[in-house]
Short mmCIF file of C-alpha atoms and ligand atoms in Angstrom, two decimals:
data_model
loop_
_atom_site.label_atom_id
_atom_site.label_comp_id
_atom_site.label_asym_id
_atom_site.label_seq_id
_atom_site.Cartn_x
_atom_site.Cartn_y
_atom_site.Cartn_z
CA UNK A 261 38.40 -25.39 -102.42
CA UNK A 262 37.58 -29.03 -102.06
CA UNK A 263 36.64 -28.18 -97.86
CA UNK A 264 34.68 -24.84 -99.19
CA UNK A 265 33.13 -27.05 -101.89
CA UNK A 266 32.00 -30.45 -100.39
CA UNK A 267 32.82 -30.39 -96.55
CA UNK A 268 30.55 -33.16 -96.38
CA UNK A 269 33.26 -35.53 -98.37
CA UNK A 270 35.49 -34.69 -95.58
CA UNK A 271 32.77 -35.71 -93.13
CA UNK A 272 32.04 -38.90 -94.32
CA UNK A 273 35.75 -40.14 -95.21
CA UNK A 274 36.44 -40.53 -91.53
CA UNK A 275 33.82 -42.68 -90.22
CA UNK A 276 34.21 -44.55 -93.83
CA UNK A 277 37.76 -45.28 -93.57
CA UNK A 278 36.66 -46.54 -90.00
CA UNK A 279 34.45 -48.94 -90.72
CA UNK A 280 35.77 -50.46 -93.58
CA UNK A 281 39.58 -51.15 -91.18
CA UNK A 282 37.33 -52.55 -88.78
CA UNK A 283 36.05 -54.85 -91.76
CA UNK A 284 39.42 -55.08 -92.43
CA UNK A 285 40.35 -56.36 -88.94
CA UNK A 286 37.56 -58.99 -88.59
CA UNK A 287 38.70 -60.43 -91.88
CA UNK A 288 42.59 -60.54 -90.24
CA UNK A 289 41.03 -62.14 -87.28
CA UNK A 290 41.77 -58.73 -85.20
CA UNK A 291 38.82 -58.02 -83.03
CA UNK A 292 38.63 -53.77 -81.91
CA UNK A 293 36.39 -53.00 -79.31
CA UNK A 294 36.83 -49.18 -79.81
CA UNK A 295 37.74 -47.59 -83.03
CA UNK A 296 40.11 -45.06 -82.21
CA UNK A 297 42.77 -48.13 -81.27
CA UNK A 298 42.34 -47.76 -85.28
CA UNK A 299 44.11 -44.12 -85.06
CA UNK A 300 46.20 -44.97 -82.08
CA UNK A 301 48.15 -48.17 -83.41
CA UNK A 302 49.98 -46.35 -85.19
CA UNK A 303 51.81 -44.46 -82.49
CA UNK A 304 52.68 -47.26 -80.59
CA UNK A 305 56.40 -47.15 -79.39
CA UNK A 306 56.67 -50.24 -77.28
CA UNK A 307 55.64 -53.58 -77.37
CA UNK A 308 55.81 -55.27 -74.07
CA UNK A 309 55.03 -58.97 -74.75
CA UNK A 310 54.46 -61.89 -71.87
CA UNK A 311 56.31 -65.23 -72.42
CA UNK A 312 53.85 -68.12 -71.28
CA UNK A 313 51.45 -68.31 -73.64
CA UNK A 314 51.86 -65.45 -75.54
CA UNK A 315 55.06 -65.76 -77.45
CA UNK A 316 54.88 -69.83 -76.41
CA UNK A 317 51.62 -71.68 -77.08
CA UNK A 318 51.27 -72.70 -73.23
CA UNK A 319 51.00 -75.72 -73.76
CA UNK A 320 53.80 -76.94 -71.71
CA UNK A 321 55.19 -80.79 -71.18
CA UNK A 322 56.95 -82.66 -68.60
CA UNK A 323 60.69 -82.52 -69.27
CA UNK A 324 62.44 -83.78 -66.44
CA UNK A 325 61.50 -85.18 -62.81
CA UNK A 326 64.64 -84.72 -59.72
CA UNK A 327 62.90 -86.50 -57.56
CA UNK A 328 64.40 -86.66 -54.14
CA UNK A 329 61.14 -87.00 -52.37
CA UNK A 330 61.29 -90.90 -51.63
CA UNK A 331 57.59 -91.30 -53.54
CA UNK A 332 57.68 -92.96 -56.71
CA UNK A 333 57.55 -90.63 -59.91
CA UNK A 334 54.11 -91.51 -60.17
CA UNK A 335 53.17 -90.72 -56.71
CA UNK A 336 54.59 -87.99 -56.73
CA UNK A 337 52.85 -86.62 -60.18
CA UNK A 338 49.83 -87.99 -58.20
CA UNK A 339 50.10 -85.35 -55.67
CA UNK A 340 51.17 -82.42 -57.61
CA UNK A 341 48.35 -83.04 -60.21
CA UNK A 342 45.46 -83.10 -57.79
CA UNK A 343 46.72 -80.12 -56.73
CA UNK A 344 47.62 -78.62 -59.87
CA UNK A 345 44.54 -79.37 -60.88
CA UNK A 346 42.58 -76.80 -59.41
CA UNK A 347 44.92 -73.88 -61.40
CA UNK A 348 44.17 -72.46 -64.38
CA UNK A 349 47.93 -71.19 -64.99
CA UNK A 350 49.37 -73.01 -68.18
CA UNK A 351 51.80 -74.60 -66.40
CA UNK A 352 49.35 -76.59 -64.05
CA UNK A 353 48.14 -78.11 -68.24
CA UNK A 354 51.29 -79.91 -68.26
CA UNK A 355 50.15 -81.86 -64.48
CA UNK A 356 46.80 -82.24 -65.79
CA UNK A 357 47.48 -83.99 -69.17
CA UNK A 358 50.44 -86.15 -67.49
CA UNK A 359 47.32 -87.16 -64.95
CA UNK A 360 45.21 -88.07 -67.63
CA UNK A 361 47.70 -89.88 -69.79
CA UNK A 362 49.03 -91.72 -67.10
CA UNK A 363 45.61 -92.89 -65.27
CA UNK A 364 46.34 -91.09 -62.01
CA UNK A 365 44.02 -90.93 -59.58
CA UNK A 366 43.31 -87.35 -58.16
CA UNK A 367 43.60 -86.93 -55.02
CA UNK A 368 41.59 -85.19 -51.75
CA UNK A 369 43.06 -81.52 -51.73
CA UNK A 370 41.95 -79.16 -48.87
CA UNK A 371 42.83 -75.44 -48.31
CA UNK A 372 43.86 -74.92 -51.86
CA UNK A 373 45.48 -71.14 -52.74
CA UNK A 374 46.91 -69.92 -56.01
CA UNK A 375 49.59 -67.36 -55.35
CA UNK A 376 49.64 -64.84 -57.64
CA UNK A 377 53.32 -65.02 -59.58
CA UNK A 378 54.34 -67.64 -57.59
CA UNK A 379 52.43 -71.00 -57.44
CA UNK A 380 50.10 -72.61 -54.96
CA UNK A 381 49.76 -74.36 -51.85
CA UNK A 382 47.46 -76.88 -50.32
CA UNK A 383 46.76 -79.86 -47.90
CA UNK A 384 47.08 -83.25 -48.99
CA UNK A 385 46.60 -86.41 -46.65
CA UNK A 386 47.26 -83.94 -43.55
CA UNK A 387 50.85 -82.68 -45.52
CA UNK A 388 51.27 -79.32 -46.73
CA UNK A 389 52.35 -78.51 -50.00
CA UNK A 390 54.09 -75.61 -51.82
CA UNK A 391 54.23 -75.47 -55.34
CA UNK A 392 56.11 -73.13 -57.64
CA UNK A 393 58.84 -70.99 -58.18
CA UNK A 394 62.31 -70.08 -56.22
CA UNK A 395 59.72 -67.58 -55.22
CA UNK A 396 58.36 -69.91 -52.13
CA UNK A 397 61.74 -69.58 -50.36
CA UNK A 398 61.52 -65.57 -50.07
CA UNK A 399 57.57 -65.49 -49.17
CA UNK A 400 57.84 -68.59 -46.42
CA UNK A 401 61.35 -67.75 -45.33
CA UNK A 402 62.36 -71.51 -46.29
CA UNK A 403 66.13 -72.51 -47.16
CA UNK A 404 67.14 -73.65 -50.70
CA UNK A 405 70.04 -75.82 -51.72
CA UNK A 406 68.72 -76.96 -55.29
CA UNK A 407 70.59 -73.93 -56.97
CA UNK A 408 72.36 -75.83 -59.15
CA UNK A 409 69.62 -78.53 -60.42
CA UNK A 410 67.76 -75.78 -61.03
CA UNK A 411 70.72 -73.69 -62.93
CA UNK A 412 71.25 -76.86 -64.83
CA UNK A 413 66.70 -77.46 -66.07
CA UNK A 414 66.76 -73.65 -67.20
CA UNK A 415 70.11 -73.57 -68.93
CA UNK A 416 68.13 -76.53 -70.75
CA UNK A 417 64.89 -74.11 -71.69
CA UNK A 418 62.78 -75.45 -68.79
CA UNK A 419 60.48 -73.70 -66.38
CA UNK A 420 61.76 -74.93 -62.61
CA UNK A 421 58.37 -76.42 -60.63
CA UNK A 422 59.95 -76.82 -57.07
CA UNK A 423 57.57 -78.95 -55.16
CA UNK A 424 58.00 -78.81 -51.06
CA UNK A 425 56.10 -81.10 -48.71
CA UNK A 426 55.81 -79.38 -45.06
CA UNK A 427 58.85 -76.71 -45.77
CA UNK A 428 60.97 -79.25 -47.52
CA UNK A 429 61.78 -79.55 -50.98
CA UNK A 430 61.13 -83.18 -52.46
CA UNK A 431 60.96 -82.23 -55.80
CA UNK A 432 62.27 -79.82 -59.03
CA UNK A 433 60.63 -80.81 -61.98
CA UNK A 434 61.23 -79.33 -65.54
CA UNK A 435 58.50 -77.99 -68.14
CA UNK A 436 58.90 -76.90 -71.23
CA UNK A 437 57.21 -74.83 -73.29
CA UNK A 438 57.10 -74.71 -77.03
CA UNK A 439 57.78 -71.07 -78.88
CA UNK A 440 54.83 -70.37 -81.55
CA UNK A 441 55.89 -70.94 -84.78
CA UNK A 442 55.91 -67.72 -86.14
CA UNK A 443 57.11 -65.52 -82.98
CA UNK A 444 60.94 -65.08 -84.57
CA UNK A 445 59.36 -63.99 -88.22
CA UNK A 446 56.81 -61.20 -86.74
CA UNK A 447 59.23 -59.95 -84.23
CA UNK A 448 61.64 -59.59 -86.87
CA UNK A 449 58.79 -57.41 -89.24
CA UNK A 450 57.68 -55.38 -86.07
CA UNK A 451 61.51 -54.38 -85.64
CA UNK A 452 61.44 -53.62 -89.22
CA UNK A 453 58.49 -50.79 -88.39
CA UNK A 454 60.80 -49.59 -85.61
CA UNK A 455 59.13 -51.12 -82.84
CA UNK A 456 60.70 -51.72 -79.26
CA UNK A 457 60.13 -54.76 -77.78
CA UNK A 458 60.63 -55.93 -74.42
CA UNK A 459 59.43 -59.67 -73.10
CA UNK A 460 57.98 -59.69 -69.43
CA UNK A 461 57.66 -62.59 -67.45
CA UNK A 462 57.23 -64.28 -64.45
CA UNK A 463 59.39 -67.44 -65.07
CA UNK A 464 63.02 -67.09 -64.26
CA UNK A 465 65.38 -65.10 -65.72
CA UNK A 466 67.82 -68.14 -67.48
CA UNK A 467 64.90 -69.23 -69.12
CA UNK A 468 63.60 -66.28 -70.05
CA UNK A 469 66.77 -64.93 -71.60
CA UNK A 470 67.21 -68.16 -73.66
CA UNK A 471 63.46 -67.79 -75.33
CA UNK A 472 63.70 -64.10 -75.77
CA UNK A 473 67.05 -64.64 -77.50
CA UNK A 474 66.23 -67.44 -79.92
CA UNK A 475 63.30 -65.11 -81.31
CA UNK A 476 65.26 -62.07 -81.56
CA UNK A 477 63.76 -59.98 -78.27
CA UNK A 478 67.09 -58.33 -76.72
CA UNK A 479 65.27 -56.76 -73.90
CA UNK A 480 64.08 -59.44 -70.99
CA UNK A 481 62.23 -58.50 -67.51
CA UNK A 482 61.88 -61.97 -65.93
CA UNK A 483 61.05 -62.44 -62.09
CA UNK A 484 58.23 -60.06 -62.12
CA UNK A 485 54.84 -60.04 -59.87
CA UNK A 486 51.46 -59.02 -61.53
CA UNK A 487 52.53 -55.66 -59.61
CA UNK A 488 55.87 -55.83 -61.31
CA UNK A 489 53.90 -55.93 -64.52
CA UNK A 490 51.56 -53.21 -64.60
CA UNK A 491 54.19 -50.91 -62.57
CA UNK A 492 56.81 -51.43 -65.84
CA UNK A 493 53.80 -50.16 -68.18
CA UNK A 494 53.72 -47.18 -65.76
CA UNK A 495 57.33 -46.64 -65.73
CA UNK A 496 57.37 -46.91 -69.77
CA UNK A 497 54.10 -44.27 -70.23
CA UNK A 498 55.62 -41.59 -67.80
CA UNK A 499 58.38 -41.58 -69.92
CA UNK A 500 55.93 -40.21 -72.89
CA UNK A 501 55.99 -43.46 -74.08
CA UNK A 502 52.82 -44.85 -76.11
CA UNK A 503 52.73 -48.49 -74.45
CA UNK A 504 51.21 -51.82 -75.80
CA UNK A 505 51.09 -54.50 -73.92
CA UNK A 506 50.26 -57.90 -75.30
CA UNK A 507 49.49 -61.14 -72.89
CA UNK A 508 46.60 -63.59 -71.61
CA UNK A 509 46.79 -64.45 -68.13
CA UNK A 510 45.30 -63.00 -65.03
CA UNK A 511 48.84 -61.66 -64.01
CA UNK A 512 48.61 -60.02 -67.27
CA UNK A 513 44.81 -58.19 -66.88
CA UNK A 514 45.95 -55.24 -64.81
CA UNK A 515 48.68 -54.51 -66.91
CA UNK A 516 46.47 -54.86 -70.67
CA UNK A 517 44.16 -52.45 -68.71
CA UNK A 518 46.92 -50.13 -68.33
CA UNK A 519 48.77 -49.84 -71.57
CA UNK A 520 47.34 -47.55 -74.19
CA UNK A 521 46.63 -50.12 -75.93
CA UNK A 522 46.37 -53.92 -74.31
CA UNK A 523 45.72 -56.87 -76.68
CA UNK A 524 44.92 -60.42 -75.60
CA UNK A 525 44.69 -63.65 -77.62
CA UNK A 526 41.40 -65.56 -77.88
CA UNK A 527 43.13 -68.59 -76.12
CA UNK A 528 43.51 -65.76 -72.97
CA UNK A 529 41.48 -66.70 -69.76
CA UNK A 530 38.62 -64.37 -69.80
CA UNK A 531 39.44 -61.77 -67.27
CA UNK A 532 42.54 -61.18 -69.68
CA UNK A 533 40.42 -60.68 -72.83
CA UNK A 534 37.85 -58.43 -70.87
CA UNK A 535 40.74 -56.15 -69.88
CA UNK A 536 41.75 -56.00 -73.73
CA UNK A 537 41.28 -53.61 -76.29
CA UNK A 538 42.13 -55.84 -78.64
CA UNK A 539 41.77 -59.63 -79.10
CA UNK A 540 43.67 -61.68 -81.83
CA UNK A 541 40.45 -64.06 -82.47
CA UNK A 542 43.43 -66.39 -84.61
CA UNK A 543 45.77 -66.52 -81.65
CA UNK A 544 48.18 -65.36 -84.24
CA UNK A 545 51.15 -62.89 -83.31
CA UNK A 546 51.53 -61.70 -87.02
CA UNK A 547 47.86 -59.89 -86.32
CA UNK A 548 49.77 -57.62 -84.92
CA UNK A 549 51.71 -56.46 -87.40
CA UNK A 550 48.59 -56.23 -89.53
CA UNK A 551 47.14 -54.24 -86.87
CA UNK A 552 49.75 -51.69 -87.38
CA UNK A 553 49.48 -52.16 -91.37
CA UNK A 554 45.95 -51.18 -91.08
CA UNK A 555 45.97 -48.61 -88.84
CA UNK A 556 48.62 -46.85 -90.39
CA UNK A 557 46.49 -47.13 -94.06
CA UNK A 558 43.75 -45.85 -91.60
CA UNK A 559 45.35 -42.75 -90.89
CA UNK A 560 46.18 -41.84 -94.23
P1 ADP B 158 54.09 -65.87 -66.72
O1 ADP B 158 52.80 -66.06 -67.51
O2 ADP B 158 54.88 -64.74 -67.29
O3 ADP B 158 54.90 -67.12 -66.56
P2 ADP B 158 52.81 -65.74 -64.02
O4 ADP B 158 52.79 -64.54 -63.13
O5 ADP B 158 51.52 -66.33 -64.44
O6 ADP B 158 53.74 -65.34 -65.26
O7 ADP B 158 53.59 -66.87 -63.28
C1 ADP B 158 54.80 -66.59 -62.74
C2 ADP B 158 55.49 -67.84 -62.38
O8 ADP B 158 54.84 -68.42 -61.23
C3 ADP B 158 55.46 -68.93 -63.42
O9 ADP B 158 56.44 -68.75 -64.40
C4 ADP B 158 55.73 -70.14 -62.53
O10 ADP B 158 57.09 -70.23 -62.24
C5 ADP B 158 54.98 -69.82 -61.25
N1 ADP B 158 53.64 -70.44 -61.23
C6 ADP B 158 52.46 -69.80 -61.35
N2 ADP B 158 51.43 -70.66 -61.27
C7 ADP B 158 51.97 -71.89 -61.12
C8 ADP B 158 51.44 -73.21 -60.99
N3 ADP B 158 50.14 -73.45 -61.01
N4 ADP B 158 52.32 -74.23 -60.83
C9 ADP B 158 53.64 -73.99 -60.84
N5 ADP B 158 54.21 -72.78 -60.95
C10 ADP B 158 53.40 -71.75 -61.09
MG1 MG B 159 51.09 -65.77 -69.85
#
């Protein structure tokens, strides 16, 4: 009767209901580029989250220096600043504000290369540097004894920077990362909704496991590529799962492109946010779960 009667009502409730979630969102500090992420949200069955900067605020420190590299510390930071210094992974932050703390003086670098999930390299004062993860030994076909300094920095929570000067490692130094303040509560209300959650990263696995466990994530991919990445939110949607994928660096772009629905933070380099559906404009993980509130309330 009411359809026969005023169709129109029917009409106008969906695009109204629309608008006023995506009101909704803005004042959450949850910005939608397309409006049917509104209707989708709600089916979401995974959550595949990214470590560094994500569910950490990337703003990693120093933590620890084994320095077998004959330079003094500061030397040493000296050279792995100037080169870190032309990255824009988070990690490189932690080189760049020692730098600037410490009055170093930035050095010449020539042939500079990020690699992708890995590091970088470049020249400095005719040497060549590597600098990166246990990675560098598999792509450059290098030896490594350091297995158990760098068992010993990520049972301690640490992200291992090995730092090699022409093949030969002078250097494992320790960052740390602190966990966003809220990452343990909002994981705990998204489990609550029935969400699966699974944390993929490119750091190594120890480390991983030891973040992902303090805030409640049981499922860990650590070691991955970019490729890795986007090629687990493949695996997950041909198994007629609806995927989201949440993260804000480059290695994260092609896989936020791929997931049904990809959401990036506002403190996400830009080529992250671009591939985003969503961006949390707060950098806050609970807008999340308000996503889902809303879109569910949305629906009905
Ligand atoms: P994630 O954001 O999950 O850590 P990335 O693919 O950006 O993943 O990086 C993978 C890994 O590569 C990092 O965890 C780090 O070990 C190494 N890495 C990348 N860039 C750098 C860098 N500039 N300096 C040192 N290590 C780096
Ligand atoms: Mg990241």
């Amino acid at each position: 009767m009411l359809v026969c009667a005023c169709p129109c009502a029917l009409g106008l409730a969906t695009p109204l209901a629309i608008v006023i979630s995506e009101g909704l969102c803005a004042k959450n500090g949850i910005l939608v580029k397309k409006s049917e992420i509104l209707e989708n949200a709600n089916k979401i069955d995974v959550i595949v989250l990214d470590k560094t900067g994500t569910l950490t605020y990337g703003d990693l420190r120093i933590s620890k220096i084994i320095n077998n590299s004959g330079y003094s510390n500061n030397s040493l930071l000296g050279i792995v600043s100037s080169l870190e210094s032309k990255s824009t992974h988070p990690i490189a932050s932690a080189f760049k504000s020692y730098a600037s703390n410490n009055g170093l003086k930035s050095l010449d670098v020539s042939d500079f290369k990020n690699l992708a999930g890995i590091g970088l390299s470049g020249v400095i004062n005719e040497k060549a540097y590597l600098i990166g993860n246990n990675k560098i030994f598999d792509k450059y076909k290098l030896d490594n004894n350091m297995f158990k300094e760098e068992k010993e920095l990520s049972l301690d929570g640490n992200s291992i920077v090995y730092v090699l000067e022409n093949g030969k490692v002078i250097a494992l130094i320790g960052v740390k990362d602190i966990i966003r303040d809220n990452a343990s509560r909002v994981i705990k209300k998204l489990k609550q909704i029935n969400k699966r959650m699974i944390m993929l990263t490119g750091d190594n696995e120890i480390t991983a496991k030891i973040i992902a466990k303090s805030i409640g994530i049981k499922e860990v991919i650590a070691n991955v590529s970019p490729k890795d990445k986007s090629n687990k939110i493949k695996e997950l949607k041909s198994k007629d799962l609806k995927v989201m994928m949440v993260g804000d660096g480059i290695n994260d772009a092609p896989s936020l492109s791929l997931a049904d629905i990809g959401v990036s933070l506002n403190s996400a380099i830009d080529i992250a946010a671009d591939s985003a559906d969503v961006i949390l404009m707060r950098n806050d993980l609970n807008s999340i779960y308000n996503l889902f509130d809303i879109s569910r309330k949305t629906l009905a």
